[in-house]
mmCIF file of C-alpha atoms in Angstrom:
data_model
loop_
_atom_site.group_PDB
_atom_site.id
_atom_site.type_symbol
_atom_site.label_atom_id
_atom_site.label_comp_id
_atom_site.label_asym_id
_atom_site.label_seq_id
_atom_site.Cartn_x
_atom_site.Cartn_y
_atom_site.Cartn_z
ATOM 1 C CA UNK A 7 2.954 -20.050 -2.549
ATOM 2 C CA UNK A 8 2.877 -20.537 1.454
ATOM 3 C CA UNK A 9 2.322 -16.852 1.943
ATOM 4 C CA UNK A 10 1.392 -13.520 0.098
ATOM 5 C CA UNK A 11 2.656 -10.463 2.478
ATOM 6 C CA UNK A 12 1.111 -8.117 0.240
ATOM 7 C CA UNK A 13 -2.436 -6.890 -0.826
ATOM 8 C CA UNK A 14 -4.960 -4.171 -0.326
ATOM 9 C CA UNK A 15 -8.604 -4.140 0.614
ATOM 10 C CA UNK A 16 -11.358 -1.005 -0.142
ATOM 11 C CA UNK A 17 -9.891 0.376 3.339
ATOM 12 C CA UNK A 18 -7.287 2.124 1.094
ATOM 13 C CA UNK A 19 -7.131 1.845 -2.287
ATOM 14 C CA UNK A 20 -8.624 -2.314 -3.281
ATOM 15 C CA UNK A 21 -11.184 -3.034 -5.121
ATOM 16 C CA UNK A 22 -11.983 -6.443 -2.361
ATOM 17 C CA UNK A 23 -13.172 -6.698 1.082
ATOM 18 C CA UNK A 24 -10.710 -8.379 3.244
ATOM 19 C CA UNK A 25 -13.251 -11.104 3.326
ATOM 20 C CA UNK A 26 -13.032 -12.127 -0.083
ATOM 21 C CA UNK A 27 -9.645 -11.454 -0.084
ATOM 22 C CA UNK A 28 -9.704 -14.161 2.620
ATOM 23 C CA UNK A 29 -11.693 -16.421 -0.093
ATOM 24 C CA UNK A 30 -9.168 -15.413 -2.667
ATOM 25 C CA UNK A 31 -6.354 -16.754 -0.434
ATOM 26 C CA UNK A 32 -8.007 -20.303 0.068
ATOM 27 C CA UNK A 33 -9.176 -20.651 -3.182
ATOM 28 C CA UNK A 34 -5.277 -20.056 -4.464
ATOM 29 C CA UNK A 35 -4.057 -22.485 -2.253
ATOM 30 C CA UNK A 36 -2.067 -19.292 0.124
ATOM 31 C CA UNK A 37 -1.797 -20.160 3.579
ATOM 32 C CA UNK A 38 -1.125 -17.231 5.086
ATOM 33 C CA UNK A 39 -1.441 -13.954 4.355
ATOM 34 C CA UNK A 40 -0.449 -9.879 4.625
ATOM 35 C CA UNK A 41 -3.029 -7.274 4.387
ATOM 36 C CA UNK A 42 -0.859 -3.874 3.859
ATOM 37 C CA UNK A 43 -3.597 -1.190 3.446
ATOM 38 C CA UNK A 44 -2.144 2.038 2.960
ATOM 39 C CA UNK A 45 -1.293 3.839 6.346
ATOM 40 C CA UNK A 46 -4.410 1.896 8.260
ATOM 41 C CA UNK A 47 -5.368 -0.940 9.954
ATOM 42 C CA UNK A 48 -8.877 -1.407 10.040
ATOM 43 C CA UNK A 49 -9.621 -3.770 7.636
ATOM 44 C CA UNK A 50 -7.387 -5.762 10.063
ATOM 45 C CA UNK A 51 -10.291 -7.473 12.410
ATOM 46 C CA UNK A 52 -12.789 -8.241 9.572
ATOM 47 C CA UNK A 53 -9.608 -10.350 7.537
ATOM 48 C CA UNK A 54 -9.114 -12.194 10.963
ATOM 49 C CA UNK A 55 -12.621 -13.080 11.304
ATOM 50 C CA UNK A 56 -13.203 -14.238 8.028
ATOM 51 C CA UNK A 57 -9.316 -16.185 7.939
ATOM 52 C CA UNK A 58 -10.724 -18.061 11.198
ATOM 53 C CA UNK A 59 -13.281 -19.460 9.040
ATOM 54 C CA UNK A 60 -11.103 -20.920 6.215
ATOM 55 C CA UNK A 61 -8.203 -21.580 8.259
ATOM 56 C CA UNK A 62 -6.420 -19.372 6.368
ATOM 57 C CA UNK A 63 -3.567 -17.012 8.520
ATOM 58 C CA UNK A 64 -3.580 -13.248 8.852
ATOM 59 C CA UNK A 65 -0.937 -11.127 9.643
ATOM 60 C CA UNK A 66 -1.468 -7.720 10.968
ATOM 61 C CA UNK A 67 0.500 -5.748 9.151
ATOM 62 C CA UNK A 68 0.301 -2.247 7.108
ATOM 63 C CA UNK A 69 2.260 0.103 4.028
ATOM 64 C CA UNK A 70 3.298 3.058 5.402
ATOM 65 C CA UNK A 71 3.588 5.687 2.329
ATOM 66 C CA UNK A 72 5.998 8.692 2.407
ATOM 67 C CA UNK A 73 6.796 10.505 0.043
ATOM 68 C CA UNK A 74 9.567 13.225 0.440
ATOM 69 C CA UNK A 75 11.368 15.599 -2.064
ATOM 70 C CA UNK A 76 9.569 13.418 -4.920
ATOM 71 C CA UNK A 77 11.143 10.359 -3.850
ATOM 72 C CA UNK A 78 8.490 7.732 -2.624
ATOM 73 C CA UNK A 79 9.906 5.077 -0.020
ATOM 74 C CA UNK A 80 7.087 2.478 0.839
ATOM 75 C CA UNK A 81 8.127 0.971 4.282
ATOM 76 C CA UNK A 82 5.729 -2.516 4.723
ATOM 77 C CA UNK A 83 5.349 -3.458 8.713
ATOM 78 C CA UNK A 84 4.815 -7.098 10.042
ATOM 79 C CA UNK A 85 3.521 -8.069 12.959
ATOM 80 C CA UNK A 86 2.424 -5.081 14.220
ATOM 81 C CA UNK A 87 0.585 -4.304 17.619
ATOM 82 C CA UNK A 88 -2.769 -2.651 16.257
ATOM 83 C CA UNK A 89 -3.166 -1.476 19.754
ATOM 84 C CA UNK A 90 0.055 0.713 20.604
ATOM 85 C CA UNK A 91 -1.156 4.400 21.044
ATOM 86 C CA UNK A 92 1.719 5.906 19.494
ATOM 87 C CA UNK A 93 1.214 3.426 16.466
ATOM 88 C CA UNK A 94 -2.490 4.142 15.767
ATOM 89 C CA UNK A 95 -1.341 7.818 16.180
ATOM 90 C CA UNK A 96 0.840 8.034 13.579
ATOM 91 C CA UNK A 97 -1.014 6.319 11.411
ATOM 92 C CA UNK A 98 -4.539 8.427 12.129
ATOM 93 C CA UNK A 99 -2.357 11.762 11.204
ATOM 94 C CA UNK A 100 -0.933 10.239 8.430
ATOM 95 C CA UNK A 101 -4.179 9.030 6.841
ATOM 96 C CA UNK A 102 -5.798 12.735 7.779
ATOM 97 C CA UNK A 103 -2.795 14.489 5.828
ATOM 98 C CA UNK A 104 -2.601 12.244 2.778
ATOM 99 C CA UNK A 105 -6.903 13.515 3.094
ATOM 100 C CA UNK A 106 -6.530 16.649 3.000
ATOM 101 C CA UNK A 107 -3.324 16.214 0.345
ATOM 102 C CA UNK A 108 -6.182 14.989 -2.274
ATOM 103 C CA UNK A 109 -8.455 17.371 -0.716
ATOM 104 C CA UNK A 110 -6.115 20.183 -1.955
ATOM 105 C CA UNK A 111 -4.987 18.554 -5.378
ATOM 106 C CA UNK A 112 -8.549 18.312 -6.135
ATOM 107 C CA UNK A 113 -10.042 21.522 -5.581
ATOM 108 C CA UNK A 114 -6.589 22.944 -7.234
ATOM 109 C CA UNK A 115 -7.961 21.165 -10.411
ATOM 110 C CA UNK A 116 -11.306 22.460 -10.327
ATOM 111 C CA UNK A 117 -9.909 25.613 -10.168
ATOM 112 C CA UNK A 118 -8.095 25.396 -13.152
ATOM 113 C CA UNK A 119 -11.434 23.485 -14.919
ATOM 114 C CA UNK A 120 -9.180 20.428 -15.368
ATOM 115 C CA UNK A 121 -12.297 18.828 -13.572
ATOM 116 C CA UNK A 122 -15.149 19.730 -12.020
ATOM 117 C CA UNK A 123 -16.511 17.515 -9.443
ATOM 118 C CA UNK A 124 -17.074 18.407 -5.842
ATOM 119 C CA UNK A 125 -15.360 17.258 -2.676
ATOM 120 C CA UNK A 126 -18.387 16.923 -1.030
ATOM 121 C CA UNK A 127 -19.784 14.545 -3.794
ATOM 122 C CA UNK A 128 -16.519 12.239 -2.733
ATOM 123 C CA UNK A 129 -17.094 12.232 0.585
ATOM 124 C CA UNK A 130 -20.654 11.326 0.088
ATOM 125 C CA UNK A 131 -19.917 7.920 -1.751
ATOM 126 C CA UNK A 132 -17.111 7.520 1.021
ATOM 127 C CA UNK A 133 -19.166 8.112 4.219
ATOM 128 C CA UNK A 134 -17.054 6.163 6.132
ATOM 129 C CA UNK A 135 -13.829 5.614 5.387
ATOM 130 C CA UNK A 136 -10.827 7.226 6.930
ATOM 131 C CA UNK A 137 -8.185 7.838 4.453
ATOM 132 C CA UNK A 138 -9.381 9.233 1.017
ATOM 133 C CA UNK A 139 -7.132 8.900 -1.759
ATOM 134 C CA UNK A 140 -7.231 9.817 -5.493
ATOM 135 C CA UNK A 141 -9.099 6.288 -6.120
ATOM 136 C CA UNK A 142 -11.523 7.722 -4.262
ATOM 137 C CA UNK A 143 -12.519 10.380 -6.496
ATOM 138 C CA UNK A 144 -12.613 8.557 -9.406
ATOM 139 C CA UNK A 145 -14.247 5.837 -8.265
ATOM 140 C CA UNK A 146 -16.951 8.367 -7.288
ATOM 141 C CA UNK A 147 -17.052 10.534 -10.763
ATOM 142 C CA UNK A 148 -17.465 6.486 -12.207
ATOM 143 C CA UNK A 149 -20.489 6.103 -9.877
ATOM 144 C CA UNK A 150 -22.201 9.771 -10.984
ATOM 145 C CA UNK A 151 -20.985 8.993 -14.761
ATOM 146 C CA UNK A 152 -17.886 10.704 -15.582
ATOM 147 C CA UNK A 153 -16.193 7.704 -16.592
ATOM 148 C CA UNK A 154 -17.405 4.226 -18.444
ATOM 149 C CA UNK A 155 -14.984 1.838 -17.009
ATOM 150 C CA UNK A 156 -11.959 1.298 -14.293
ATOM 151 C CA UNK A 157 -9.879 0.430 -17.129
ATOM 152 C CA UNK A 158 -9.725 4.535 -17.411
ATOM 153 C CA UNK A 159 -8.273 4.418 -13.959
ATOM 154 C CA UNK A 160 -4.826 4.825 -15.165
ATOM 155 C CA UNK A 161 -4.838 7.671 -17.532
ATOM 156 C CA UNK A 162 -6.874 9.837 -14.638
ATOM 157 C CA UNK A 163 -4.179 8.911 -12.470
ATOM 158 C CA UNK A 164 -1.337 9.850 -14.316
ATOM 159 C CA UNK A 165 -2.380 13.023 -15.802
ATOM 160 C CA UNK A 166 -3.848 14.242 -13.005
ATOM 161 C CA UNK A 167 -2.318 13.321 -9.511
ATOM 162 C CA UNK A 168 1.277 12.228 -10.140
ATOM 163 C CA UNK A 169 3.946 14.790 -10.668
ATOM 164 C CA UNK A 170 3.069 15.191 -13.708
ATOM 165 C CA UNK A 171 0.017 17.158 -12.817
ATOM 166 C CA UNK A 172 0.355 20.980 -12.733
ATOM 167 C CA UNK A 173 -1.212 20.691 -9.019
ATOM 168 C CA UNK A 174 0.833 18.191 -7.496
ATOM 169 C CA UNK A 175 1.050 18.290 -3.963
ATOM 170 C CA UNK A 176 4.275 16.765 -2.059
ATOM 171 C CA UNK A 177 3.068 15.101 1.357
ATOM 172 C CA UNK A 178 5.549 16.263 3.581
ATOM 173 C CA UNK A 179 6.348 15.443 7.464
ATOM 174 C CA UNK A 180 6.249 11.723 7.394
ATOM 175 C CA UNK A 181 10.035 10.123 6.464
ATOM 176 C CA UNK A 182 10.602 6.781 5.956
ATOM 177 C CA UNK A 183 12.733 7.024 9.303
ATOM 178 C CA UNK A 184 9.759 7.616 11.184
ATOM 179 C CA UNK A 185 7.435 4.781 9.111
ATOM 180 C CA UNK A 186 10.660 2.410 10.000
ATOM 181 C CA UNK A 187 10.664 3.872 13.807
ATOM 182 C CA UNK A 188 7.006 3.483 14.597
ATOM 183 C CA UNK A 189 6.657 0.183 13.346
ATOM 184 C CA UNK A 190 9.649 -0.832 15.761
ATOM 185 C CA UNK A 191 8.269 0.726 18.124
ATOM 186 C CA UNK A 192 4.637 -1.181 17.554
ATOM 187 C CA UNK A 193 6.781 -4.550 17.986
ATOM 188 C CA UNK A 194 6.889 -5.086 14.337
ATOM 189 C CA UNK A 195 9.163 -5.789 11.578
ATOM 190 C CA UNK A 196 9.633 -2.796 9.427
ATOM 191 C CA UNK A 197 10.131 -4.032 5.630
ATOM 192 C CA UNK A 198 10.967 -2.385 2.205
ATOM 193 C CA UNK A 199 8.520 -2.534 0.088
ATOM 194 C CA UNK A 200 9.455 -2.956 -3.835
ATOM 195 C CA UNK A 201 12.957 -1.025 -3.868
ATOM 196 C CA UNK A 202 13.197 -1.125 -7.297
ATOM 197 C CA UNK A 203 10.192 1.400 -7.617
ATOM 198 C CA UNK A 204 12.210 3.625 -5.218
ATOM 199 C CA UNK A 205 14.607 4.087 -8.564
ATOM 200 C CA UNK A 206 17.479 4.533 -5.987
ATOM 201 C CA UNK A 207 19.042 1.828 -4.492
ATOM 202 C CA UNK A 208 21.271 3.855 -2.188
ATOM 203 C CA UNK A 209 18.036 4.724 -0.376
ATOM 204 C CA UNK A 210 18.364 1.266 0.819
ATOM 205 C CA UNK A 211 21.806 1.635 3.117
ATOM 206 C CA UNK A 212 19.804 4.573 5.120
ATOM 207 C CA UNK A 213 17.391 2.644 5.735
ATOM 208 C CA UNK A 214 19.267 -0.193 7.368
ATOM 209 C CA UNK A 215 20.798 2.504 9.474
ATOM 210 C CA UNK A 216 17.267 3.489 10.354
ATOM 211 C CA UNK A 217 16.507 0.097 11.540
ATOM 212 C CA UNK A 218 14.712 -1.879 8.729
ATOM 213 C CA UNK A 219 14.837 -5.453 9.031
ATOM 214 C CA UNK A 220 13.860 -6.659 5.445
ATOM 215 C CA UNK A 221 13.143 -6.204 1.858
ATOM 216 C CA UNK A 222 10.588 -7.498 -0.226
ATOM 217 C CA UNK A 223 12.782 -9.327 -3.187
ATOM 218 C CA UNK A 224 9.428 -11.021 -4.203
ATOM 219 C CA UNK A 225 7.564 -8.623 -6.718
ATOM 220 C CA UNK A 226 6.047 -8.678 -9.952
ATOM 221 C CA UNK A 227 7.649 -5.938 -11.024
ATOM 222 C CA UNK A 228 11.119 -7.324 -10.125
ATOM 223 C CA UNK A 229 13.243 -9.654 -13.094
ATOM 224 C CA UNK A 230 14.748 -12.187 -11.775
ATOM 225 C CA UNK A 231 17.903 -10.808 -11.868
ATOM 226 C CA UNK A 232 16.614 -7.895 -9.224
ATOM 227 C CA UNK A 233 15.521 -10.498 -7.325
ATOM 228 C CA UNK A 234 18.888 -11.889 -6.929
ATOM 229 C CA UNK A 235 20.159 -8.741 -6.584
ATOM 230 C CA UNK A 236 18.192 -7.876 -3.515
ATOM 231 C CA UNK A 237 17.868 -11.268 -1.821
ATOM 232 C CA UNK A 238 21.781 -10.347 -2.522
ATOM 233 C CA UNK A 239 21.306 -7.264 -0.165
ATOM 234 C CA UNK A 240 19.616 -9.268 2.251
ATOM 235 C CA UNK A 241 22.058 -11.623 2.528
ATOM 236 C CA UNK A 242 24.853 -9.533 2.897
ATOM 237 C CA UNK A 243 22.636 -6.764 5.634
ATOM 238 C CA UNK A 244 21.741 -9.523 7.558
ATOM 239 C CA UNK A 245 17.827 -8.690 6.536
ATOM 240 C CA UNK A 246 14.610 -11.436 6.045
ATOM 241 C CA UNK A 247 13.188 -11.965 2.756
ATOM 242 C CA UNK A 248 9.866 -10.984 1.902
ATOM 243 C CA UNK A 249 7.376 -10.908 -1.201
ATOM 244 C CA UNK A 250 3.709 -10.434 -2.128
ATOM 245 C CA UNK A 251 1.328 -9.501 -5.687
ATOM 246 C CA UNK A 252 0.658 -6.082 -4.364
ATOM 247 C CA UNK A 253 -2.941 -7.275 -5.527
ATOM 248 C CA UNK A 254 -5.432 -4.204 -5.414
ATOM 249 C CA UNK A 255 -8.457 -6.456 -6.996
ATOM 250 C CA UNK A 256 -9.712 -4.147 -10.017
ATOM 251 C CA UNK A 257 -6.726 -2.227 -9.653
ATOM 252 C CA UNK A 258 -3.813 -4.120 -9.701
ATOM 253 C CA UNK A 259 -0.988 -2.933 -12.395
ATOM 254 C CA UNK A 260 0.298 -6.005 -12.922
ATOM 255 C CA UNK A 261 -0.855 -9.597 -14.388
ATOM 256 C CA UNK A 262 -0.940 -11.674 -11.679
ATOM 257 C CA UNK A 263 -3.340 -13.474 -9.836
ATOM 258 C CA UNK A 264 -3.103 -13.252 -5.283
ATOM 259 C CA UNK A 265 -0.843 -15.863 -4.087
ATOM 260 C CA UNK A 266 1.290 -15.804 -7.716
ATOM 261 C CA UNK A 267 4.393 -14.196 -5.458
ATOM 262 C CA UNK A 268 5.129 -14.406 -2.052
ATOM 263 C CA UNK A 269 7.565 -16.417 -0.229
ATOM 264 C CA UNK A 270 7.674 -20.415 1.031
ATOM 265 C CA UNK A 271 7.427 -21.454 4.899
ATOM 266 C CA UNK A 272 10.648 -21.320 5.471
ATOM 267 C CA UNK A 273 10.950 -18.160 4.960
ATOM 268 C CA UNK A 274 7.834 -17.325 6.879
ATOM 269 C CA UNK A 275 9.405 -18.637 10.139
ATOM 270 C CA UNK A 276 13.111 -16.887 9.855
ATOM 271 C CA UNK A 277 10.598 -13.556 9.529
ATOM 272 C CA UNK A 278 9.204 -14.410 12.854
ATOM 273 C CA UNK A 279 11.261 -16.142 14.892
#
């Protein structure tokens, strides 16, 4: 695979630094990659850095997340100038609110006894980062003993910050209009990511009215008949092809290895000519 436009470091919610990410990439024979943290670029630089080293490409790029009325649209962006002021805006509110959204879900399930760990205890094993997500808390209830292994990730998850939780929290204000308009307007090429996890393709034709550009066919969670199906879409919305593992190190849901999907060079150039 030529290029892997889709993977997340410990700057949202991987398990890898973008440098061994980096090392991941050459070792699998990728040439170029994506990294897509969650609603933030800073693990941006330090992938560049280390890429320059191994001759391996970066792409600045990010996954916006929003989430509205229950229905999550995950809008990837290519490209993107990690120095436009209205970009880094967006992003810097968005990361505070989706904060304070596990901020609230968390201290809604201490007060039901559901658990009982303290916010200031994650923030303590998080000193720096910028956007703290449910990972985050049980990554730190691991480290103070709560939990054995990460292979108990998924059952905290579920039970306790999805909507199946009794103190689910919506995170409202950000559309995927806006993640599609403030990635055009950071020069980049807004991108769907995974539209079969949306669970509604009519989603899609908004988006196209919005502005988007292209949807990631490429997935492991996609048969090959969805792929078809969307590269279908593509075709017929005049949109580029993209694809990537989705690889969150520890974390990742599904059996695959970085640089397992992705798309070929030729591909890679239509996307940025």
């Amino acid at each position: 695979m030529f290029a892997d436009l889709h993977m997340h470091s410990h700057y949202s919610d991987g398990t890898n630094s973008p440098k061994e990410l980096i090392e991941m990439a050459k070792l699998n024979g990728v040439r170029t990659i994506a990294l897509t943290d969650h609603d933030t670029i800073e693990g941006i630089k330090e992938a560049q850095e280390a890429a320059a080293i191994e001759g391996i490409r970066v792409i600045p790029a990010v996954e916006i997340s929003t989430s509205i009325e229950g229905v999550r649209i995950h809008i990837l962006g290519y490209n993107v100038d990690c120095n436009n002021q209205n970009f880094t805006k967006y992003l810097k509110e968005m990361s505070n609110a989706r904060t304070e959204n596990t901020r609230g879900m968390l201290e809604k399930l201490n007060s039901l006894r559901l658990l009982d760990y303290s916010w200031t205890d994650v923030l303590n094993h998080n000193p720096n980062k910028i956007w703290i997500c449910s990972l985050d808390i049980f990554e730190a209830m691991r480290l103070d003993g709560h939990f054995q292994s990460r292979s108990q990730w998924k059952e905290f998850y579920y039970k306790y910050f999805t909507k199946l939780s009794p103190v689910y929290l919506n995170l409202e204000g950000f559309t995927a209009k806006s993640a599609v308009e403030i990635i055009l307007e950071a020069g980049g090429v807004p991108v769907v990511a995974h539209p079969k996890l949306i669970g509604d393709d009519t989603q899609l034709d908004n988006l196209v009215k919005y502005g988007l550009k292209g949807i990631e066919a490429h997935y492991p969670a996609h048969s090959e008949g969805e792929i078809l199906k969307y590269s279908d879409y593509a075709k017929r919305n005049g949109l580029f092809l993209t694809g990537g593992t989705d690889w969150h190190g520890d974390f990742t849901e599904w059996n695959v290895k970085l640089g397992d999907f992705g798309i070929d060079e030729e591909k890679l150039l239509l996307l940025e000519r």
